[in-house]
PDB file of C-alpha atoms in Angstrom:
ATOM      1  CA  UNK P  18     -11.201 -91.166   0.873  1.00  0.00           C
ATOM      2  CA  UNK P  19     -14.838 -90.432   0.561  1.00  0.00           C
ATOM      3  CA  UNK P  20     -14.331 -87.679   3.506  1.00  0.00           C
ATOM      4  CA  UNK P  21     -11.258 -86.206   0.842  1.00  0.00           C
ATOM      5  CA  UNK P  22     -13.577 -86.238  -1.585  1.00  0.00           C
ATOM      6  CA  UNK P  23     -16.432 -84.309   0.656  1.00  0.00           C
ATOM      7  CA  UNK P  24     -14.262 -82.323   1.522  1.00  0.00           C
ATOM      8  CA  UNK P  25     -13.102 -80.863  -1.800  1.00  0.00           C
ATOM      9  CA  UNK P  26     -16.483 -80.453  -2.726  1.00  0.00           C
ATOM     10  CA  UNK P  27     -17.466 -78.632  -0.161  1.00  0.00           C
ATOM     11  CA  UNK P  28     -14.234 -76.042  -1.091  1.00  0.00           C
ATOM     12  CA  UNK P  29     -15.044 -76.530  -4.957  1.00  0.00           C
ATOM     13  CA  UNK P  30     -18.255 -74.596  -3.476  1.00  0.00           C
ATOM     14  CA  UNK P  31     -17.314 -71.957  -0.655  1.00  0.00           C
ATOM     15  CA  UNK P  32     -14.211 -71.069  -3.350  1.00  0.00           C
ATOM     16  CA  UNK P  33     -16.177 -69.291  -5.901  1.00  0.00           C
ATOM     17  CA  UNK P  34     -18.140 -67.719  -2.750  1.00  0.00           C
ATOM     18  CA  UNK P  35     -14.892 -66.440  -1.187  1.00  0.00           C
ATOM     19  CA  UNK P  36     -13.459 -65.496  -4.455  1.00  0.00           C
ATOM     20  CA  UNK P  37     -16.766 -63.346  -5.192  1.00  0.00           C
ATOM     21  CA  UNK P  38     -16.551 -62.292  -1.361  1.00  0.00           C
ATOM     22  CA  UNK P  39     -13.080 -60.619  -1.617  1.00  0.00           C
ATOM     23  CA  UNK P  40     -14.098 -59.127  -5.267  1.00  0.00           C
ATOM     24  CA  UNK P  41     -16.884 -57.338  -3.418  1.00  0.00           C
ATOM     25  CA  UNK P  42     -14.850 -56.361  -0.800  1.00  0.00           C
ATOM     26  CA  UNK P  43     -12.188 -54.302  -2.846  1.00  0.00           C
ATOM     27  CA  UNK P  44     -15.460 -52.995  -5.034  1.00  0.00           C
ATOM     28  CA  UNK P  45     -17.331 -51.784  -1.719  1.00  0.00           C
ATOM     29  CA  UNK P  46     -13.864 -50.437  -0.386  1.00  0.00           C
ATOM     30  CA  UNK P  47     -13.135 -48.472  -3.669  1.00  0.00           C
ATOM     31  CA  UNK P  48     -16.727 -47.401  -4.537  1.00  0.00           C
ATOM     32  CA  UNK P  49     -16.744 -45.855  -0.224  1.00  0.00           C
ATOM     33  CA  UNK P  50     -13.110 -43.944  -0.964  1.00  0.00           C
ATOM     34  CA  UNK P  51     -14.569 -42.483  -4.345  1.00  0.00           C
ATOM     35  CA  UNK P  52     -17.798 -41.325  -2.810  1.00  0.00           C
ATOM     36  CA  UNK P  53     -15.980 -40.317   0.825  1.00  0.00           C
ATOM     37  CA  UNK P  54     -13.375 -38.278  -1.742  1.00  0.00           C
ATOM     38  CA  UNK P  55     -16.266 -36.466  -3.900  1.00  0.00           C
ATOM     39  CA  UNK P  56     -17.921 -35.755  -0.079  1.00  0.00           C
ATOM     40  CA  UNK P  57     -14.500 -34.029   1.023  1.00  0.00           C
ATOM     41  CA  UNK P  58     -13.976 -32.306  -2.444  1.00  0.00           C
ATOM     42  CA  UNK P  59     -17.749 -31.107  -2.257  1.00  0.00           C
ATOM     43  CA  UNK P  60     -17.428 -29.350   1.340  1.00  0.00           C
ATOM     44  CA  UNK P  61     -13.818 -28.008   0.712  1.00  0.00           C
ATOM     45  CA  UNK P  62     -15.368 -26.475  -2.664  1.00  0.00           C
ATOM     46  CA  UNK P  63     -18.371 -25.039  -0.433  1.00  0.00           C
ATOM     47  CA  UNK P  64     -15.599 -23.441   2.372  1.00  0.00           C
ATOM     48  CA  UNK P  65     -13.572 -22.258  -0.557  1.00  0.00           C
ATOM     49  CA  UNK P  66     -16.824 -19.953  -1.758  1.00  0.00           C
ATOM     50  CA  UNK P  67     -17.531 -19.082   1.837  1.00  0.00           C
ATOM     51  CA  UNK P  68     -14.131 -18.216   2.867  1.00  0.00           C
ATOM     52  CA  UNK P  69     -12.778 -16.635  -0.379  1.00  0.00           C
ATOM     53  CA  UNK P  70     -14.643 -13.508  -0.024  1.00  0.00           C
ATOM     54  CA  UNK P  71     -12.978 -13.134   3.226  1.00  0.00           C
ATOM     55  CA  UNK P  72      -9.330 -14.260   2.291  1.00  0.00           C
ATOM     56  CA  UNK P  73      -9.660 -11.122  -0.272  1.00  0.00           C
ATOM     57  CA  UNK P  74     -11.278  -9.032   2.503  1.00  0.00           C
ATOM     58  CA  UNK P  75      -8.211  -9.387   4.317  1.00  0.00           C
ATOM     59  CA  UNK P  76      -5.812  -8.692   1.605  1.00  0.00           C
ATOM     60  CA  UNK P  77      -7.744  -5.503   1.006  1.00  0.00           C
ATOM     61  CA  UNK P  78      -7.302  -4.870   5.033  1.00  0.00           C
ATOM     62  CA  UNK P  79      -3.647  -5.328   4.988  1.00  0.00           C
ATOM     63  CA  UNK P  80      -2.684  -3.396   1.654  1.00  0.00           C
ATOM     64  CA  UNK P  81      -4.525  -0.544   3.736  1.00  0.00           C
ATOM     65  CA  UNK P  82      -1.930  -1.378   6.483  1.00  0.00           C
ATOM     66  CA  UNK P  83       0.762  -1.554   4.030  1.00  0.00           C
ATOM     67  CA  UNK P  84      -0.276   1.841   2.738  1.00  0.00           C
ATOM     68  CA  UNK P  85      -0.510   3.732   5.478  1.00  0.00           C
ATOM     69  CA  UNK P  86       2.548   2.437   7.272  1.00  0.00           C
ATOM     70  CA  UNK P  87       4.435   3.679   4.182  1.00  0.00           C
ATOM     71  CA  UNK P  88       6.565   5.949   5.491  1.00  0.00           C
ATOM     72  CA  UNK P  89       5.894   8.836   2.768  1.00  0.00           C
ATOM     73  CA  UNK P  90       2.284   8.472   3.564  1.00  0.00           C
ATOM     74  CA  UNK P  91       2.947   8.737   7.640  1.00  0.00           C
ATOM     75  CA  UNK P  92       5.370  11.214   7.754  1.00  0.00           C
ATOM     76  CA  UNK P  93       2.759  13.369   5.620  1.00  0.00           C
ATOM     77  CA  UNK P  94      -0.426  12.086   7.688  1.00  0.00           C
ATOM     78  CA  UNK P  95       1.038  12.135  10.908  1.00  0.00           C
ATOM     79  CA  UNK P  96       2.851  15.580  11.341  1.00  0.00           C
ATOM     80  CA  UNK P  97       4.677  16.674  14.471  1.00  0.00           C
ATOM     81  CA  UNK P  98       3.155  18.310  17.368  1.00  0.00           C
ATOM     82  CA  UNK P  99       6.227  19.747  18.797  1.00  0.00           C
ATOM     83  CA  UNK P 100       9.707  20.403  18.236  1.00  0.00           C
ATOM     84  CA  UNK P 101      11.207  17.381  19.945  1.00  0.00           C
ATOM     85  CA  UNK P 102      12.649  14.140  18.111  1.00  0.00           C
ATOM     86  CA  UNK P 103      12.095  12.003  20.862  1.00  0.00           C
ATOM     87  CA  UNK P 104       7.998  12.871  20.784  1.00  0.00           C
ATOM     88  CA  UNK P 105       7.641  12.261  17.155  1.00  0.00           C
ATOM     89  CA  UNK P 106       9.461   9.210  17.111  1.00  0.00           C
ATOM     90  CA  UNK P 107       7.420   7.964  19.466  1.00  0.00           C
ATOM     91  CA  UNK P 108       4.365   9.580  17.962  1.00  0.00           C
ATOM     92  CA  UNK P 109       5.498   7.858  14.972  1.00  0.00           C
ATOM     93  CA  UNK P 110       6.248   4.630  16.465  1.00  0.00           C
ATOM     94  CA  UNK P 111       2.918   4.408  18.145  1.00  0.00           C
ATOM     95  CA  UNK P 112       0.787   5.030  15.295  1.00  0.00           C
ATOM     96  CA  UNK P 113       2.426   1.964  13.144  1.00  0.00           C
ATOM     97  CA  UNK P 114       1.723   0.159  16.606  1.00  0.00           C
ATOM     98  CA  UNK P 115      -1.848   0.961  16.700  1.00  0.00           C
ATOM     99  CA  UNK P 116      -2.300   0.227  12.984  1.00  0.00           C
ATOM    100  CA  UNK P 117      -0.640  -2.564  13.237  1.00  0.00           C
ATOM    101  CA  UNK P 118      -2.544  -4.248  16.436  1.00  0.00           C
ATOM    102  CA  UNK P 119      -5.573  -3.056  14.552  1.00  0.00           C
ATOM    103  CA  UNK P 120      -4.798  -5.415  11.627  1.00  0.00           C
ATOM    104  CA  UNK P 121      -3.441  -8.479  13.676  1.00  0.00           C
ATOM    105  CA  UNK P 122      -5.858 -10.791  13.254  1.00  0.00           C
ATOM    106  CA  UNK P 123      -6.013 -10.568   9.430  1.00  0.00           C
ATOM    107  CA  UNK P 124      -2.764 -12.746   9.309  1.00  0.00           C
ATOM    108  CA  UNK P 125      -5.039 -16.165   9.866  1.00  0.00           C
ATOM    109  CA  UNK P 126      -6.448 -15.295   5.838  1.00  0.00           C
ATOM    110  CA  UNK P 127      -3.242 -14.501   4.769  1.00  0.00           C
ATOM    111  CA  UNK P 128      -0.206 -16.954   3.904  1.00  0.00           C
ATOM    112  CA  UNK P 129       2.683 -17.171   6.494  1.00  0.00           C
ATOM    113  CA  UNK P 130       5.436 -15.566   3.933  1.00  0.00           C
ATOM    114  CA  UNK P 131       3.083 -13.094   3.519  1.00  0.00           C
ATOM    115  CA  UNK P 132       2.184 -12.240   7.055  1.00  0.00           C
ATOM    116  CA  UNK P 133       5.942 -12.569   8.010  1.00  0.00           C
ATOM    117  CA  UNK P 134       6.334  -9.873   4.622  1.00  0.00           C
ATOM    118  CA  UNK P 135       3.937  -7.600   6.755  1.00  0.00           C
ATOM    119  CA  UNK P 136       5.381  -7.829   9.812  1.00  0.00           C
ATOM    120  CA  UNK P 137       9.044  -7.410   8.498  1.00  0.00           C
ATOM    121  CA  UNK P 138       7.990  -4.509   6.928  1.00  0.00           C
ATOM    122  CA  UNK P 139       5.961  -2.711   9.854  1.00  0.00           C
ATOM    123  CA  UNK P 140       9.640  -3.197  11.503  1.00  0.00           C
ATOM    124  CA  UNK P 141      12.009  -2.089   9.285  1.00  0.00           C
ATOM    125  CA  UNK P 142       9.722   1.290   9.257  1.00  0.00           C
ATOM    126  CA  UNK P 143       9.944   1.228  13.065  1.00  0.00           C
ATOM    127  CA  UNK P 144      13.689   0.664  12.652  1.00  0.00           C
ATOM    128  CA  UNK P 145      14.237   3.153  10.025  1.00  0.00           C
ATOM    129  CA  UNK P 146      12.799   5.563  12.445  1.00  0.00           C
ATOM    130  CA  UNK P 147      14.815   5.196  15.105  1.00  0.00           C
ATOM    131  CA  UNK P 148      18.013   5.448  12.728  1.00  0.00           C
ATOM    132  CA  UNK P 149      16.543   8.638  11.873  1.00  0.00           C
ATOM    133  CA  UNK P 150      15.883  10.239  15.060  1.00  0.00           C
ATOM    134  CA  UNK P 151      19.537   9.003  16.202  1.00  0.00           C
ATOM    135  CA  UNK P 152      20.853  10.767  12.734  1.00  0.00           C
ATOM    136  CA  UNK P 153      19.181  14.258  13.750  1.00  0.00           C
ATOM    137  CA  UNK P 154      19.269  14.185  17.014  1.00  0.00           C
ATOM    138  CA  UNK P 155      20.440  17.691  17.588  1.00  0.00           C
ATOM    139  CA  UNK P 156      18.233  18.535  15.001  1.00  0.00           C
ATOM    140  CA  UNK P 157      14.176  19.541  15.117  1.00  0.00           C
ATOM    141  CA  UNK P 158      11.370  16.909  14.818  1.00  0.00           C
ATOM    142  CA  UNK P 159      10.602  19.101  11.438  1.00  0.00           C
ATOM    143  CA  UNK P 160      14.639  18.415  10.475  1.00  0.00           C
ATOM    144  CA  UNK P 161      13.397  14.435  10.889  1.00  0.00           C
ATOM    145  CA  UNK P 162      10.396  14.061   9.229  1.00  0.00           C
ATOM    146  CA  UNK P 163      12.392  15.977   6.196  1.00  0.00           C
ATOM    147  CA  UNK P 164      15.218  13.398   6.340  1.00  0.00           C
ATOM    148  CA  UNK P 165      12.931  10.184   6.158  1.00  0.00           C
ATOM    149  CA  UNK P 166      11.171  11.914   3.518  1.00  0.00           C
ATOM    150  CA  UNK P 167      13.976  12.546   1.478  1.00  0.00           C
ATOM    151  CA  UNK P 168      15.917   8.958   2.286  1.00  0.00           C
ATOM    152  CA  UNK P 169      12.523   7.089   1.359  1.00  0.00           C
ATOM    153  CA  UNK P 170      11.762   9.060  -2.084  1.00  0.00           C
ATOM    154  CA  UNK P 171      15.097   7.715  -3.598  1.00  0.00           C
ATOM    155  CA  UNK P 172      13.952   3.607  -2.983  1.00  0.00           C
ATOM    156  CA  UNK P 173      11.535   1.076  -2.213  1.00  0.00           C
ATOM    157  CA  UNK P 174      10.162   1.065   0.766  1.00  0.00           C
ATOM    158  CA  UNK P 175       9.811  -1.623   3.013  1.00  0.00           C
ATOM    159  CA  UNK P 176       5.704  -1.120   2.596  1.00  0.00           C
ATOM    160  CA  UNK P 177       6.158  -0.929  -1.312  1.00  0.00           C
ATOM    161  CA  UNK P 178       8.178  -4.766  -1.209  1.00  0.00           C
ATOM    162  CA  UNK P 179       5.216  -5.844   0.819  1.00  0.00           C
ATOM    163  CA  UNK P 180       2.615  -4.764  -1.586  1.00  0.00           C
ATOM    164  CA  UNK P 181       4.119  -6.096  -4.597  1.00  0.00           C
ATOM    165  CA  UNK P 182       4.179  -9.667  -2.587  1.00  0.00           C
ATOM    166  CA  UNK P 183       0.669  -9.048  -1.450  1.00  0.00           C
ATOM    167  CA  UNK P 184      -0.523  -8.390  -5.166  1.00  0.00           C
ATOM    168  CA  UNK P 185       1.118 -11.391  -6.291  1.00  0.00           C
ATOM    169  CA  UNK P 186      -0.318 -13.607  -3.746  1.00  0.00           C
ATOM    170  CA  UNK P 187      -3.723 -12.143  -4.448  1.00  0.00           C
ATOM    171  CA  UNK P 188      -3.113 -13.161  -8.218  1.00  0.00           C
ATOM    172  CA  UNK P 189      -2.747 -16.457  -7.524  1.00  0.00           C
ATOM    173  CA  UNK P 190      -5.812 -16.601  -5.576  1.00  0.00           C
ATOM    174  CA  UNK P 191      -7.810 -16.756  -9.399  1.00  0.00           C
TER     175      UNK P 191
END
């Protein structure tokens, strides 16, 4: 009995020591999230001034894509060197290309919606111009370049739906 009683008061004392134990633990373990929390908030806040300026950089980069793959701007910047359909498609073709490949790598600032936008756009132009050159193919690479012109001043082009998603996006950046 006297062992009982030695041994309860040996509990009566490491209880209040475990007790306190377990209440530090769960302090300690919530006082480390907080401050590992404020740590992660701190750095992300520190990227987000570093990489903002280019995030906007590349929006600016791609509405200059966007505009100059519009085909009213490239049929009137890139005019035809001869006669033949097949050259100025290609002509055509190979200058959204270029642009295009130039621009690439600004899709890793960019959303995925928005780079998929871009890209859907860059070939719907390509496709459009192939329709075109099929349409007038007995035609002059002059007869062409006045069809698209004509077809794309009565909508929205695919470079135009782009845009209006790019602005957006950028909005929603501030």
């Amino acid at each position: 009995m006297e062992e009982m009683s030695q041994i309860l008061g040996y509990v009566a004392y490491l209880l209040p020591a475990i007790v306190v134990g377990v209440i530090a633990y769960y302090f300690f373990k919530g006082h480390t999230s907080n401050e590992e929390g404020r740590r992660r908030y701190l750095i992300q806040k520190e990227a987000q001034n570093k990489v903002l300026p280019m995030r906007l950089q590349a929006y600016e980069r791609i509405t200059l894509l966007m505009e100059r793959l519009d085909p009213n701007k490239l049929l009137i910047r890139v005019k035809p060197f001869s006669d033949e359909i097949e050259k100025y498609e290609t002509l055509l073709i190979n200058n959204i290309e270029q642009e295009f490949e130039h621009n690439v790598t600004q899709q890793i600032y960019v959303t995925p919606e928005c780079w998929n936008l871009v890209n859907a756009a860059k070939n719907a132009t390509i496709h459009v111009i192939r329709q075109a050159a099929m349409h007038e193919k007995d035609g002059g690479a002059d007869e062409m370049r006045e069809y698209l012109l004509r077809n794309f001043m009565e909508e929205i082009t695919p470079s135009q739906k782009a845009l209006a998603y790019i602005k957006k996006e950028v909005s929603e950046l501030f």
